[in-house]
Coordinates of C-alpha atoms and ligand atoms in Angstrom, one line a residue:
X1 CA -3.5 31.7 -5.9
X2 CA -4.5 28.3 -4.8
X3 CA -3.3 25.3 -6.7
X4 CA -6.9 24.0 -6.8
X5 CA -8.2 27.3 -8.4
X6 CA -5.7 26.7 -11.1
X7 CA -6.8 23.1 -11.4
X8 CA -10.4 23.9 -12.2
X9 CA -9.6 26.5 -14.8
X10 CA -7.3 24.1 -16.4
X11 CA -9.8 21.4 -16.5
X12 CA -11.9 23.4 -18.7
X13 CA -9.0 24.3 -21.0
X14 CA -7.8 20.7 -21.0
X15 CA -10.9 19.7 -23.0
X16 CA -9.8 21.9 -25.9
X17 CA -6.7 19.9 -26.7
X18 CA -4.2 21.3 -29.2
X19 CA -3.1 18.4 -31.3
X20 CA 0.4 17.5 -30.6
X21 CA 0.9 19.9 -27.8
X22 CA 2.9 18.4 -25.0
X23 CA 2.6 20.2 -21.6
X24 CA 3.5 18.8 -18.3
X25 CA 1.7 20.1 -15.2
X26 CA 1.0 18.7 -11.9
X27 CA -1.9 19.4 -9.5
X28 CA -1.6 18.8 -5.9
X29 CA -4.9 17.7 -4.2
X30 CA -5.5 15.9 -0.9
X31 CA -1.8 15.0 -0.8
X32 CA -2.1 13.0 -4.0
X33 CA -1.2 14.3 -7.4
X34 CA -3.4 14.4 -10.6
X35 CA -1.1 15.0 -13.5
X36 CA -2.7 17.3 -16.1
X37 CA -0.2 16.3 -18.7
X38 CA -1.9 16.9 -22.0
X39 CA -1.4 14.4 -24.8
X40 CA -2.3 14.4 -28.4
X41 CA -5.8 13.3 -29.2
X42 CA -5.2 11.0 -32.2
X43 CA -7.5 8.0 -32.0
X44 CA -6.0 4.8 -30.8
X45 CA -6.3 2.5 -33.8
X46 CA -5.0 -1.0 -34.4
X47 CA -2.2 -1.5 -36.7
X48 CA -3.5 -2.9 -40.1
X49 CA -2.9 -6.5 -41.0
X50 CA -0.1 -5.7 -43.4
X51 CA 2.0 -3.8 -40.9
X52 CA 5.6 -4.5 -40.6
X53 CA 5.3 -5.7 -37.0
X54 CA 2.9 -8.5 -38.3
X55 CA 5.1 -9.8 -41.0
X56 CA 5.2 -13.6 -41.2
X57 CA 8.7 -14.8 -41.1
X58 CA 9.9 -16.2 -44.5
X59 CA 10.5 -19.9 -45.2
X60 CA 8.5 -23.1 -45.3
X61 CA 6.8 -23.8 -42.1
X62 CA 8.8 -21.1 -40.3
X63 CA 8.1 -20.7 -36.5
X64 CA 6.3 -17.6 -35.7
X65 CA 4.9 -15.9 -32.6
X66 CA 7.9 -17.3 -30.6
X67 CA 7.5 -16.6 -26.8
X68 CA 9.0 -17.7 -23.6
X69 CA 8.0 -17.7 -20.0
X70 CA 9.3 -19.1 -16.8
X71 CA 8.9 -22.9 -16.8
X72 CA 9.3 -23.9 -13.1
X73 CA 9.2 -22.3 -9.6
X74 CA 12.8 -21.3 -9.4
X75 CA 13.8 -20.0 -12.8
X76 CA 15.8 -23.0 -14.0
X77 CA 13.3 -23.8 -16.7
X78 CA 11.7 -21.9 -19.7
X79 CA 8.7 -22.8 -21.6
X80 CA 9.4 -22.1 -25.2
X81 CA 6.3 -21.7 -27.5
X82 CA 5.7 -21.0 -31.1
X83 CA 3.3 -21.6 -34.0
X84 CA 3.9 -23.3 -37.4
X85 CA 1.3 -23.1 -40.0
X86 CA 2.1 -25.4 -43.0
X87 CA 2.4 -28.6 -41.1
X88 CA 3.0 -29.6 -37.5
X89 CA 6.7 -29.9 -37.8
X90 CA 9.2 -30.6 -34.9
X91 CA 8.5 -29.6 -31.3
X92 CA 12.2 -29.8 -30.5
X93 CA 14.2 -26.9 -29.0
X94 CA 17.9 -27.1 -29.6
X95 CA 19.7 -25.0 -26.8
X96 CA 23.1 -24.4 -25.6
X97 CA 25.2 -21.9 -23.6
X98 CA 28.8 -20.6 -24.2
X99 CA 30.4 -23.4 -22.3
X100 CA 27.9 -26.3 -22.6
X101 CA 27.2 -28.7 -25.5
X102 CA 23.9 -28.5 -27.5
X103 CA 21.0 -30.3 -26.0
X104 CA 17.6 -30.9 -27.3
X105 CA 14.2 -30.7 -25.5
X106 CA 11.0 -32.2 -26.8
X107 CA 7.6 -30.8 -26.4
X108 CA 4.0 -31.0 -27.5
X109 CA 1.7 -29.6 -30.2
X110 CA -1.9 -28.4 -29.5
X111 CA -4.5 -26.8 -31.9
X112 CA -7.9 -25.4 -31.3
X113 CA -10.9 -24.2 -33.4
X114 CA -12.8 -21.0 -32.5
X115 CA -16.0 -20.6 -34.5
X116 CA -14.7 -20.7 -38.1
X117 CA -11.1 -20.1 -37.2
X118 CA -8.6 -23.0 -37.0
X119 CA -5.3 -22.3 -35.2
X120 CA -1.9 -23.2 -36.5
X121 CA 0.2 -25.9 -34.8
X122 CA 1.0 -24.4 -31.3
X123 CA 4.2 -25.9 -29.9
X124 CA 5.1 -25.7 -26.1
X125 CA 8.4 -27.2 -25.1
X126 CA 9.9 -26.9 -21.6
X127 CA 13.7 -26.6 -21.4
X128 CA 14.8 -27.7 -17.9
X129 CA 17.8 -27.8 -15.7
X130 CA 19.3 -24.6 -16.8
X131 CA 22.2 -22.9 -15.0
X132 CA 21.3 -19.6 -13.3
X133 CA 22.5 -16.2 -14.7
X134 CA 23.5 -17.8 -18.0
X135 CA 22.9 -16.8 -21.6
X136 CA 21.3 -19.5 -23.6
X137 CA 20.9 -19.6 -27.4
X138 CA 17.9 -21.7 -28.7
X139 CA 16.7 -22.8 -32.1
X140 CA 13.1 -23.8 -33.2
X141 CA 11.8 -25.0 -36.5
X142 CA 14.2 -27.9 -36.7
X143 CA 13.8 -29.8 -40.1
X144 CA 12.1 -26.8 -41.9
X145 CA 13.1 -23.3 -41.4
X146 CA 15.2 -22.8 -38.3
X147 CA 15.1 -19.5 -36.3
X148 CA 17.6 -18.8 -33.5
X149 CA 16.9 -16.6 -30.4
X150 CA 18.5 -16.3 -26.9
X151 CA 17.6 -15.6 -23.3
X152 CA 19.3 -15.1 -20.0
X153 CA 18.3 -17.1 -17.0
X154 CA 17.7 -15.2 -13.8
X155 CA 20.2 -15.2 -10.7
X156 CA 19.8 -18.0 -8.3
X157 CA 16.8 -17.3 -5.9
X158 CA 18.1 -15.3 -2.8
X159 CA 17.5 -12.4 -0.8
X160 CA 19.9 -10.0 -2.4
X161 CA 19.7 -10.9 -6.1
X162 CA 19.1 -7.8 -8.0
X163 CA 16.7 -7.9 -10.8
X164 CA 14.6 -5.6 -13.0
X165 CA 11.1 -6.4 -13.9
X166 CA 9.2 -4.5 -16.7
X167 CA 5.5 -3.9 -16.2
X168 CA 3.0 -3.8 -19.1
X169 CA -0.7 -4.1 -19.1
X170 CA -3.6 -4.1 -21.6
X171 CA -1.3 -3.9 -24.5
X172 CA -3.3 -4.7 -27.6
X173 CA -1.9 -4.1 -31.1
X174 CA -2.5 -0.4 -31.8
X175 CA 0.1 2.1 -33.0
X176 CA 0.2 3.2 -29.3
X177 CA 0.9 -0.4 -28.3
X178 CA 3.9 -0.4 -30.6
X179 CA 5.2 2.8 -29.0
X180 CA 4.8 1.3 -25.5
X181 CA 6.7 -1.8 -26.5
X182 CA 9.5 0.3 -28.2
X183 CA 9.7 2.5 -25.1
X184 CA 10.0 -0.6 -22.8
X185 CA 12.7 -2.0 -25.1
X186 CA 14.7 1.2 -25.2
X187 CA 14.3 2.3 -21.6
X188 CA 17.8 2.3 -20.1
X189 CA 16.5 0.8 -17.0
X190 CA 16.6 -2.5 -19.0
X191 CA 13.8 -4.8 -17.9
X192 CA 14.9 -8.5 -17.7
X193 CA 11.4 -10.0 -17.6
X194 CA 7.9 -8.5 -18.0
X195 CA 5.1 -8.9 -15.5
X196 CA 2.2 -8.6 -17.7
X197 CA -1.0 -7.7 -15.9
X198 CA -3.5 -9.1 -18.5
X199 CA -5.4 -8.2 -21.8
X200 CA -3.1 -9.2 -24.5
X201 CA -4.4 -9.1 -28.0
X202 CA -7.9 -7.7 -27.9
X203 CA -8.8 -10.1 -30.6
X204 CA -12.3 -10.2 -29.0
X205 CA -12.9 -6.7 -30.3
X206 CA -13.2 -8.2 -33.9
X207 CA -16.2 -9.9 -35.5
X208 CA -16.4 -13.5 -34.2
X209 CA -13.4 -12.7 -32.0
X210 CA -11.3 -13.0 -35.1
X211 CA -8.5 -15.1 -33.8
X212 CA -6.2 -14.0 -36.6
X213 CA -5.7 -11.0 -34.3
X214 CA -4.3 -13.5 -31.7
X215 CA -1.8 -14.5 -34.3
X216 CA -0.8 -10.9 -35.2
X217 CA -0.3 -10.1 -31.5
X218 CA 2.0 -13.1 -31.2
X219 CA 4.0 -11.8 -34.1
X220 CA 4.0 -8.3 -32.9
X221 CA 5.5 -8.9 -29.4
X222 CA 7.9 -11.6 -30.5
X223 CA 10.7 -9.1 -30.8
X224 CA 10.7 -8.9 -26.9
X225 CA 9.1 -12.1 -25.5
X226 CA 11.2 -14.4 -27.6
X227 CA 14.2 -13.0 -25.7
X228 CA 12.9 -12.5 -22.1
X229 CA 10.1 -14.2 -20.3
X230 CA 6.7 -12.5 -19.9
X231 CA 4.9 -13.6 -16.9
X232 CA 1.2 -13.9 -17.8
X233 CA -1.9 -12.8 -16.0
X234 CA -5.4 -13.5 -17.4
X235 CA -7.5 -10.4 -18.1
X236 CA -11.1 -10.0 -19.2
X237 CA -10.1 -9.9 -22.8
X238 CA -8.7 -13.4 -22.4
X239 CA -12.1 -14.9 -21.6
X240 CA -13.4 -15.1 -25.2
X241 CA -16.8 -16.3 -24.1
X242 CA -19.1 -16.0 -27.1
X243 CA -22.2 -18.0 -26.6
X244 CA -23.8 -16.3 -29.6
X245 CA -21.4 -18.2 -31.8
X246 CA -21.2 -21.3 -29.9
X247 CA -18.0 -20.6 -28.1
X248 CA -18.7 -21.2 -24.4
X249 CA -15.4 -22.4 -23.0
X250 CA -13.8 -19.4 -21.3
X251 CA -10.2 -18.7 -22.0
X252 CA -9.9 -21.1 -24.9
X253 CA -7.5 -19.2 -27.2
X254 CA -5.4 -17.8 -24.3
X255 CA -5.0 -21.2 -22.6
X256 CA -4.0 -23.0 -25.8
X257 CA -1.4 -20.2 -26.7
X258 CA 0.0 -19.2 -23.3
X259 CA 1.2 -21.9 -21.0
X260 CA 2.5 -21.1 -17.4
X261 CA 4.1 -23.3 -14.7
X262 CA 1.0 -23.5 -12.5
X263 CA 1.5 -27.0 -11.4
X264 CA 5.0 -26.2 -10.0
X265 CA 3.3 -24.0 -7.3
X266 CA 0.6 -26.5 -6.5
X267 CA -2.2 -24.7 -8.4
X268 CA -4.9 -26.7 -10.2
X269 CA -5.4 -24.0 -12.8
X270 CA -3.2 -21.9 -15.2
X271 CA -5.0 -18.8 -14.2
X272 CA -3.5 -18.5 -10.7
X273 CA 0.0 -19.6 -9.8
X274 CA 3.4 -18.4 -8.3
X275 CA 6.9 -18.2 -9.2
X276 CA 10.2 -17.2 -7.6
X277 CA 12.5 -15.1 -9.6
X278 CA 15.7 -13.7 -8.2
X279 CA 14.7 -12.0 -4.9
X280 CA 11.0 -11.8 -5.8
X281 CA 8.1 -14.0 -5.0
X282 CA 5.3 -13.4 -7.6
X283 CA 1.8 -14.4 -7.1
X284 CA -0.5 -14.3 -10.1
X285 CA -4.3 -14.2 -9.4
X286 CA -7.3 -14.4 -11.6
X287 CA -9.9 -11.7 -11.4
X288 CA -12.1 -13.8 -13.8
X289 CA -12.0 -17.1 -11.9
X290 CA -14.1 -17.9 -8.8
X291 CA -12.3 -16.5 -5.7
X292 CA -14.9 -16.8 -3.0
X293 CA -14.4 -18.9 0.1
X294 CA -14.0 -22.6 -0.6
X295 CA -13.2 -22.0 -4.2
X296 CA -10.0 -23.6 -5.6
X297 CA -8.3 -20.1 -6.0
X298 CA -9.2 -19.2 -2.4
X299 CA -7.9 -22.4 -1.0
X300 CA -4.7 -22.2 -3.0
X301 CA -4.0 -18.6 -2.0
X302 CA -4.7 -19.4 1.7
X303 CA -2.1 -22.0 1.7
X304 CA 0.2 -20.2 -0.7
X305 CA 0.8 -17.0 1.5
X306 CA 2.2 -18.8 4.5
X307 CA 4.7 -20.5 2.2
X308 CA 6.4 -17.3 1.1
X309 CA 9.9 -17.3 3.0
X310 CA 10.8 -13.6 3.0
X311 CA 14.4 -14.5 4.2
X312 CA 14.7 -16.2 0.8
X313 CA 12.6 -13.8 -1.4
X314 CA 12.1 -10.5 0.4
X315 CA 9.9 -9.0 -2.3
X316 CA 6.3 -10.2 -2.4
X317 CA 4.6 -9.0 -5.6
X318 CA 1.0 -9.8 -6.6
X319 CA -0.4 -9.5 -10.1
X320 CA -4.1 -9.3 -11.0
X321 CA -6.1 -7.8 -13.8
X322 CA -8.9 -5.8 -12.1
X323 CA -7.5 -3.2 -9.6
X324 CA -8.7 -3.0 -6.0
X325 CA -7.9 0.7 -5.7
X326 CA -8.8 2.6 -8.7
X327 CA -10.1 6.2 -8.7
X328 CA -11.1 6.4 -12.4
X329 CA -14.7 6.2 -13.5
X330 CA -13.9 3.2 -15.5
X331 CA -14.4 -0.3 -14.1
X332 CA -15.1 1.5 -10.8
X333 CA -15.3 -0.9 -7.9
X334 CA -15.1 -4.1 -10.2
X335 CA -12.2 -5.2 -8.0
X336 CA -14.1 -4.7 -4.8
X337 CA -15.4 -8.1 -4.2
X338 CA -12.0 -9.7 -4.5
X339 CA -10.6 -7.0 -2.2
X340 CA -13.1 -7.9 0.4
X341 CA -12.1 -11.6 0.2
X342 CA -8.2 -11.2 0.1
X343 CA -7.1 -7.7 1.4
X344 CA -6.7 -8.9 5.0
X345 CA -4.2 -11.6 3.9
X346 CA -2.2 -9.0 1.9
X347 CA -1.8 -6.9 5.0
X348 CA -1.1 -9.9 7.3
X349 CA 1.6 -11.1 4.9
X350 CA 2.9 -7.7 4.1
X351 CA 2.7 -7.8 0.4
X352 CA 5.1 -5.1 -1.0
X353 CA 3.2 -4.2 -4.1
X354 CA 0.2 -5.2 -6.2
X355 CA 0.1 -4.5 -10.0
X356 CA -3.1 -4.5 -11.9
X357 CA -4.4 -3.4 -15.3
X358 CA -7.9 -3.2 -16.8
X359 CA -8.3 0.7 -16.3
X360 CA -6.5 2.1 -19.4
X361 CA -4.5 4.8 -17.4
X362 CA -1.9 5.0 -14.8
X363 CA -2.3 5.3 -11.0
X364 CA -0.2 4.6 -7.9
X365 CA -1.7 4.5 -4.4
X366 CA -0.3 5.3 -0.9
X367 CA 0.2 2.2 1.4
X368 CA -3.4 1.9 2.5
X369 CA -5.7 -0.8 3.7
X370 CA -9.5 -0.9 4.3
X371 CA -9.9 -4.0 6.4
X372 CA -11.6 -2.7 9.6
X373 CA -15.2 -2.8 8.4
X374 CA -17.4 -5.4 9.8
X375 CA -20.8 -4.4 8.4
X376 CA -22.0 -2.6 11.5
X377 CA -19.1 -0.5 12.7
X378 CA -19.1 2.1 9.8
X379 CA -15.3 2.0 9.5
X380 CA -15.2 1.7 5.8
X381 CA -12.7 4.2 4.6
X382 CA -9.2 3.3 3.4
X383 CA -6.6 4.4 5.9
X384 CA -2.7 4.7 5.6
X385 CA -1.2 1.5 6.6
X386 CA 2.5 0.8 6.6
X387 CA 1.9 -3.0 6.5
X388 CA -0.2 -2.6 3.3
X389 CA 0.9 -2.9 -0.2
X390 CA 1.2 -0.1 -2.7
X391 CA -1.4 -0.6 -5.5
X392 CA -0.4 0.3 -9.0
X393 CA -2.7 0.3 -12.0
X394 CA -0.6 0.0 -15.2
X395 CA -3.3 -0.8 -17.8
X396 CA -1.9 1.9 -20.1
X397 CA -0.3 -0.4 -22.7
X398 CA -2.2 1.4 -25.5
X399 CA -4.9 -0.9 -26.8
X400 CA -7.6 0.2 -29.3
X401 CA -10.2 1.0 -26.6
X402 CA -8.2 4.2 -25.9
X403 CA -7.4 6.0 -22.8
X404 CA -9.5 6.1 -19.5
X405 CA -9.5 10.0 -18.8
X406 CA -12.5 10.5 -16.5
X407 CA -11.4 10.4 -12.9
X408 CA -13.4 10.5 -9.6
X409 CA -13.1 14.0 -8.0
X410 CA -11.7 15.0 -5.7
X411 CA -8.8 12.6 -5.9
X412 CA -9.1 10.3 -3.0
X413 CA -6.5 10.4 -0.2
X414 CA -5.3 6.9 -1.0
X415 CA -4.3 7.9 -4.5
X416 CA -0.7 9.2 -4.7
X417 CA -0.4 9.9 -8.4
X418 CA -2.7 9.3 -11.4
X419 CA -2.4 10.2 -15.0
X420 CA -4.3 9.3 -18.2
X421 CA -1.3 8.5 -20.5
X422 CA -0.1 5.4 -22.2
X423 CA 3.3 3.9 -20.9
X424 CA 4.9 1.2 -19.0
X425 CA 6.9 0.8 -15.7
X426 CA 10.0 -0.9 -14.3
X427 CA 10.6 -2.3 -10.9
X428 CA 14.2 -2.4 -10.2
X429 CA 15.1 -4.6 -7.1
X430 CA 18.5 -3.4 -5.8
X431 CA 18.8 -5.7 -2.8
X432 CA 16.7 -6.9 0.2
X433 CA 15.8 -3.5 1.4
X434 CA 15.6 -1.2 -1.6
X435 CA 13.7 -1.3 -5.0
X436 CA 13.4 1.6 -7.4
X437 CA 10.2 1.9 -9.3
X438 CA 9.4 4.2 -12.2
X439 CA 6.7 4.9 -14.7
X440 CA 7.5 6.0 -18.2
X441 CA 4.9 7.8 -20.4
X442 CA 5.2 7.1 -24.1
X443 CA 5.4 10.9 -25.1
X444 CA 8.7 11.4 -23.2
X445 CA 12.2 10.3 -24.0
X446 CA 13.1 6.8 -23.2
X447 CA 15.0 7.7 -20.1
X448 CA 12.4 10.1 -18.5
X449 CA 10.6 9.0 -15.4
X450 CA 7.2 10.6 -15.1
X451 CA 6.5 9.0 -11.7
X452 CA 8.9 7.2 -9.4
X453 CA 9.3 5.8 -6.0
X454 CA 11.9 4.1 -3.8
X455 CA 10.2 1.0 -2.3
X456 CA 11.4 -0.1 1.0
X457 CA 10.9 -3.8 1.6
X458 CA 8.0 -4.5 4.0
X459 CA 9.9 -7.5 5.6
X460 CA 13.5 -6.2 5.9
X461 CA 13.0 -2.4 6.0
X462 CA 9.4 -1.6 6.9
X463 CA 9.9 2.1 7.3
X464 CA 7.5 4.7 5.7
X465 CA 8.4 5.0 2.1
X466 CA 5.3 7.2 1.0
X467 CA 6.0 9.9 -1.5
X468 CA 3.5 12.5 -0.1
X469 CA 4.0 14.8 2.8
X470 CA 1.9 13.8 5.7
Ligands
NAG501 C1 -15.6 -16.6 -40.8 O1 -16.8 -16.0 -41.0 C2 -16.8 -14.6 -41.4 C3 -18.2 -14.2 -41.6 O2 -18.9 -14.5 -40.4 C4 -16.1 -14.4 -42.7 O3 -15.9 -13.1 -42.9 C5 -14.6 -15.0 -42.6 O4 -14.0 -15.0 -43.8 C6 -14.7 -16.5 -42.1 N1 -13.4 -17.0 -41.9 C7 -13.0 -18.2 -42.2 C8 -11.6 -18.6 -42.0 O5 -13.7 -19.0 -42.9
NAG502 C1 6.6 -0.3 -34.6 O1 7.6 0.1 -34.0 C2 8.9 -0.3 -34.5 C3 10.1 0.0 -33.6 O2 10.0 1.4 -33.2 C4 9.0 0.2 -35.9 O3 10.3 -0.1 -36.6 C5 7.8 -0.1 -36.8 O4 7.8 0.5 -38.0 C6 6.5 0.2 -36.0 N1 5.4 -0.2 -36.8 C7 4.2 0.4 -36.9 C8 3.2 -0.2 -37.7 O5 4.1 1.5 -36.3
NAG503 C1 13.8 -19.5 4.7 O1 14.9 -19.2 3.8 C2 16.1 -19.1 4.6 C3 17.2 -18.6 3.6 O2 17.1 -19.3 2.4 C4 16.5 -20.5 5.1 O3 17.7 -20.4 5.8 C5 15.3 -20.9 6.0 O4 15.6 -22.2 6.5 C6 14.0 -20.9 5.3 N1 12.9 -21.1 6.3 C7 12.0 -22.1 6.1 C8 11.1 -22.1 7.2 O5 12.1 -22.7 5.2
NAG504 C1 -14.2 -2.6 -30.3 O1 -13.6 -1.4 -29.6 C2 -14.2 -0.2 -30.0 C3 -13.4 0.9 -29.3 O2 -13.5 0.7 -27.9 C4 -15.6 -0.2 -29.5 O3 -16.3 0.9 -29.8 C5 -16.4 -1.4 -30.1 O4 -17.7 -1.4 -29.6 C6 -15.7 -2.6 -29.9 N1 -16.3 -3.8 -30.6 C7 -16.4 -5.0 -30.2 C8 -17.2 -6.0 -31.1 O5 -16.1 -5.3 -29.0
NAG505 C1 -17.4 11.0 -15.9 O1 -18.0 9.9 -15.1 C2 -19.0 10.3 -14.4 C3 -19.5 9.1 -13.6 O2 -19.6 8.0 -14.3 C4 -20.2 10.8 -15.3 O3 -21.2 11.3 -14.5 C5 -19.6 12.0 -16.1 O4 -20.7 12.4 -17.0 C6 -18.4 11.5 -16.9 N1 -17.8 12.7 -17.5 C7 -17.4 12.7 -18.7 C8 -16.8 14.0 -19.3 O5 -17.6 11.8 -19.6
NAG506 C1 20.6 -1.5 -1.0 O1 20.4 -0.6 -2.0 C2 20.3 0.7 -1.6 C3 19.9 1.5 -2.9 O2 20.8 1.2 -3.9 C4 21.6 1.2 -1.1 O3 21.4 2.6 -0.7 C5 21.9 0.3 0.1 O4 23.1 0.8 0.8 C6 21.9 -1.1 -0.1 N1 22.0 -1.9 1.0 C7 23.0 -2.7 1.1 C8 23.1 -3.5 2.4 O5 23.8 -2.9 0.3
FE2_507 FE1 -9.2 -5.2 -19.1

């Protein structure tokens, strides 16, 4: 019996889903795999405002929504951010390591209004000149209610520095979001920093984009992001463009709340920038800022790619929100215009992997490119290309919009694995030649890998690392 016959009979059966039934089953098609893993069909709903994860920390003017991100190009600085609500309070961060004396860094406070919402006092303080590979403790809320956290700085930038990134996208604040975050935290692969591919709170789903849901999101993720940096990418749910209520400045809540070290990489905007971390060079792009020729983002990226020194940072990773290769019937071809502008560069500069979100499901591509087309030659099909990146859609964090389940059929050749389940991934860099990647669906145990791949570095070890039989 052909596997495909089985696939079509199962497709009908899959629509009648038995609640709570967990069944793993793979279908091989055109070399790629469409998982027919069946998940429960409970609706994806946001956690109510009085949920445990949204609890306001006790004490007068207690800092809440504490979050950190990398604060410079090399990983020797950290931006510490938090919100106070009773009064501005102190923006000082007190920090120390086991063998250093306590130091203080000063920061700034910002506030904003959004329709009839007024934000709390948003603090951003950059702690600089840290030692690599060192655990630091830090305290915020000095003078009122103090809260203490810690973080570990990355190893010094260099070609063999091993490091594990977590990958989360389109998280939101539903019960499923909470499961995704819990699975990330308890994954024995132990992510050391999160590459977040956009769409944070989904506050814009509420009446007047109720920014209270930005605050609840900040409190929800604090349990991870206060202790390890999350590297931010702007998604469409960060735009908060609402002319019907007079809010016409895009990214207003996001850009007040989430600061990134964009100036350190010569960028003129927080929506595109780069950092080095351990042996990785990470380029963050904005699907929702102009990227055509002559635009600031285009000019920045054109100058940025030649600066990447693969002898120093072998792993070249790009983050964006809207995927270029996506075989779901959601947001279909939304990434196409940016692909047309930039894909040639990604092949020329041998990007190892591109992570995107936006589509609320999981998909991993083969190494493919589609750069031969010139309007008249008709060569417009993606082809296997060992110089091209692997494209991974990891928009399956679990937000209230629910799963994207409708896929284009048949599965295109370029698609190596796709599955409509919530989850997260880890990218575990071992050395300059090898990285182990795995995707973890929420229904499985914490250690289970639903999809995995050994990445061979495109600069140091550019041999075929595809997971499909040719
Ligand atoms: C904002 O306006 C909405 C109705 O449009 C109302 O329900 C809400 O309570 C108001 N919020 C504030 C903080 O005034
Ligand atoms: C969220 O997950 C945490 C950790 O598993 C759990 O303690 C908490 O009760 C959950 N909250 C909700 C509202 O599901
Ligand atoms: C690239 O990095 C290597 C290793 O750090 C260094 O020796 C080399 O000088 C750098 N090349 C350039 C052009 O900066
Ligand atoms: C909020 O999300 C739900 C689920 O996707 C959708 O049906 C609804 O239209 C959204 N509401 C707004 C105001 O965006
Ligand atoms: C899946 O998407 C296609 C293309 O948009 C549409 O024609 C089809 O009706 C959808 N199927 C379901 C089950 O929603
Ligand atoms: C790099 O890591 C891979 C996977 O752990 C290992 O097989 C290989 O020997 C390592 N290379 C070096 C030079 O250590
Ligand atoms: Fe999105």
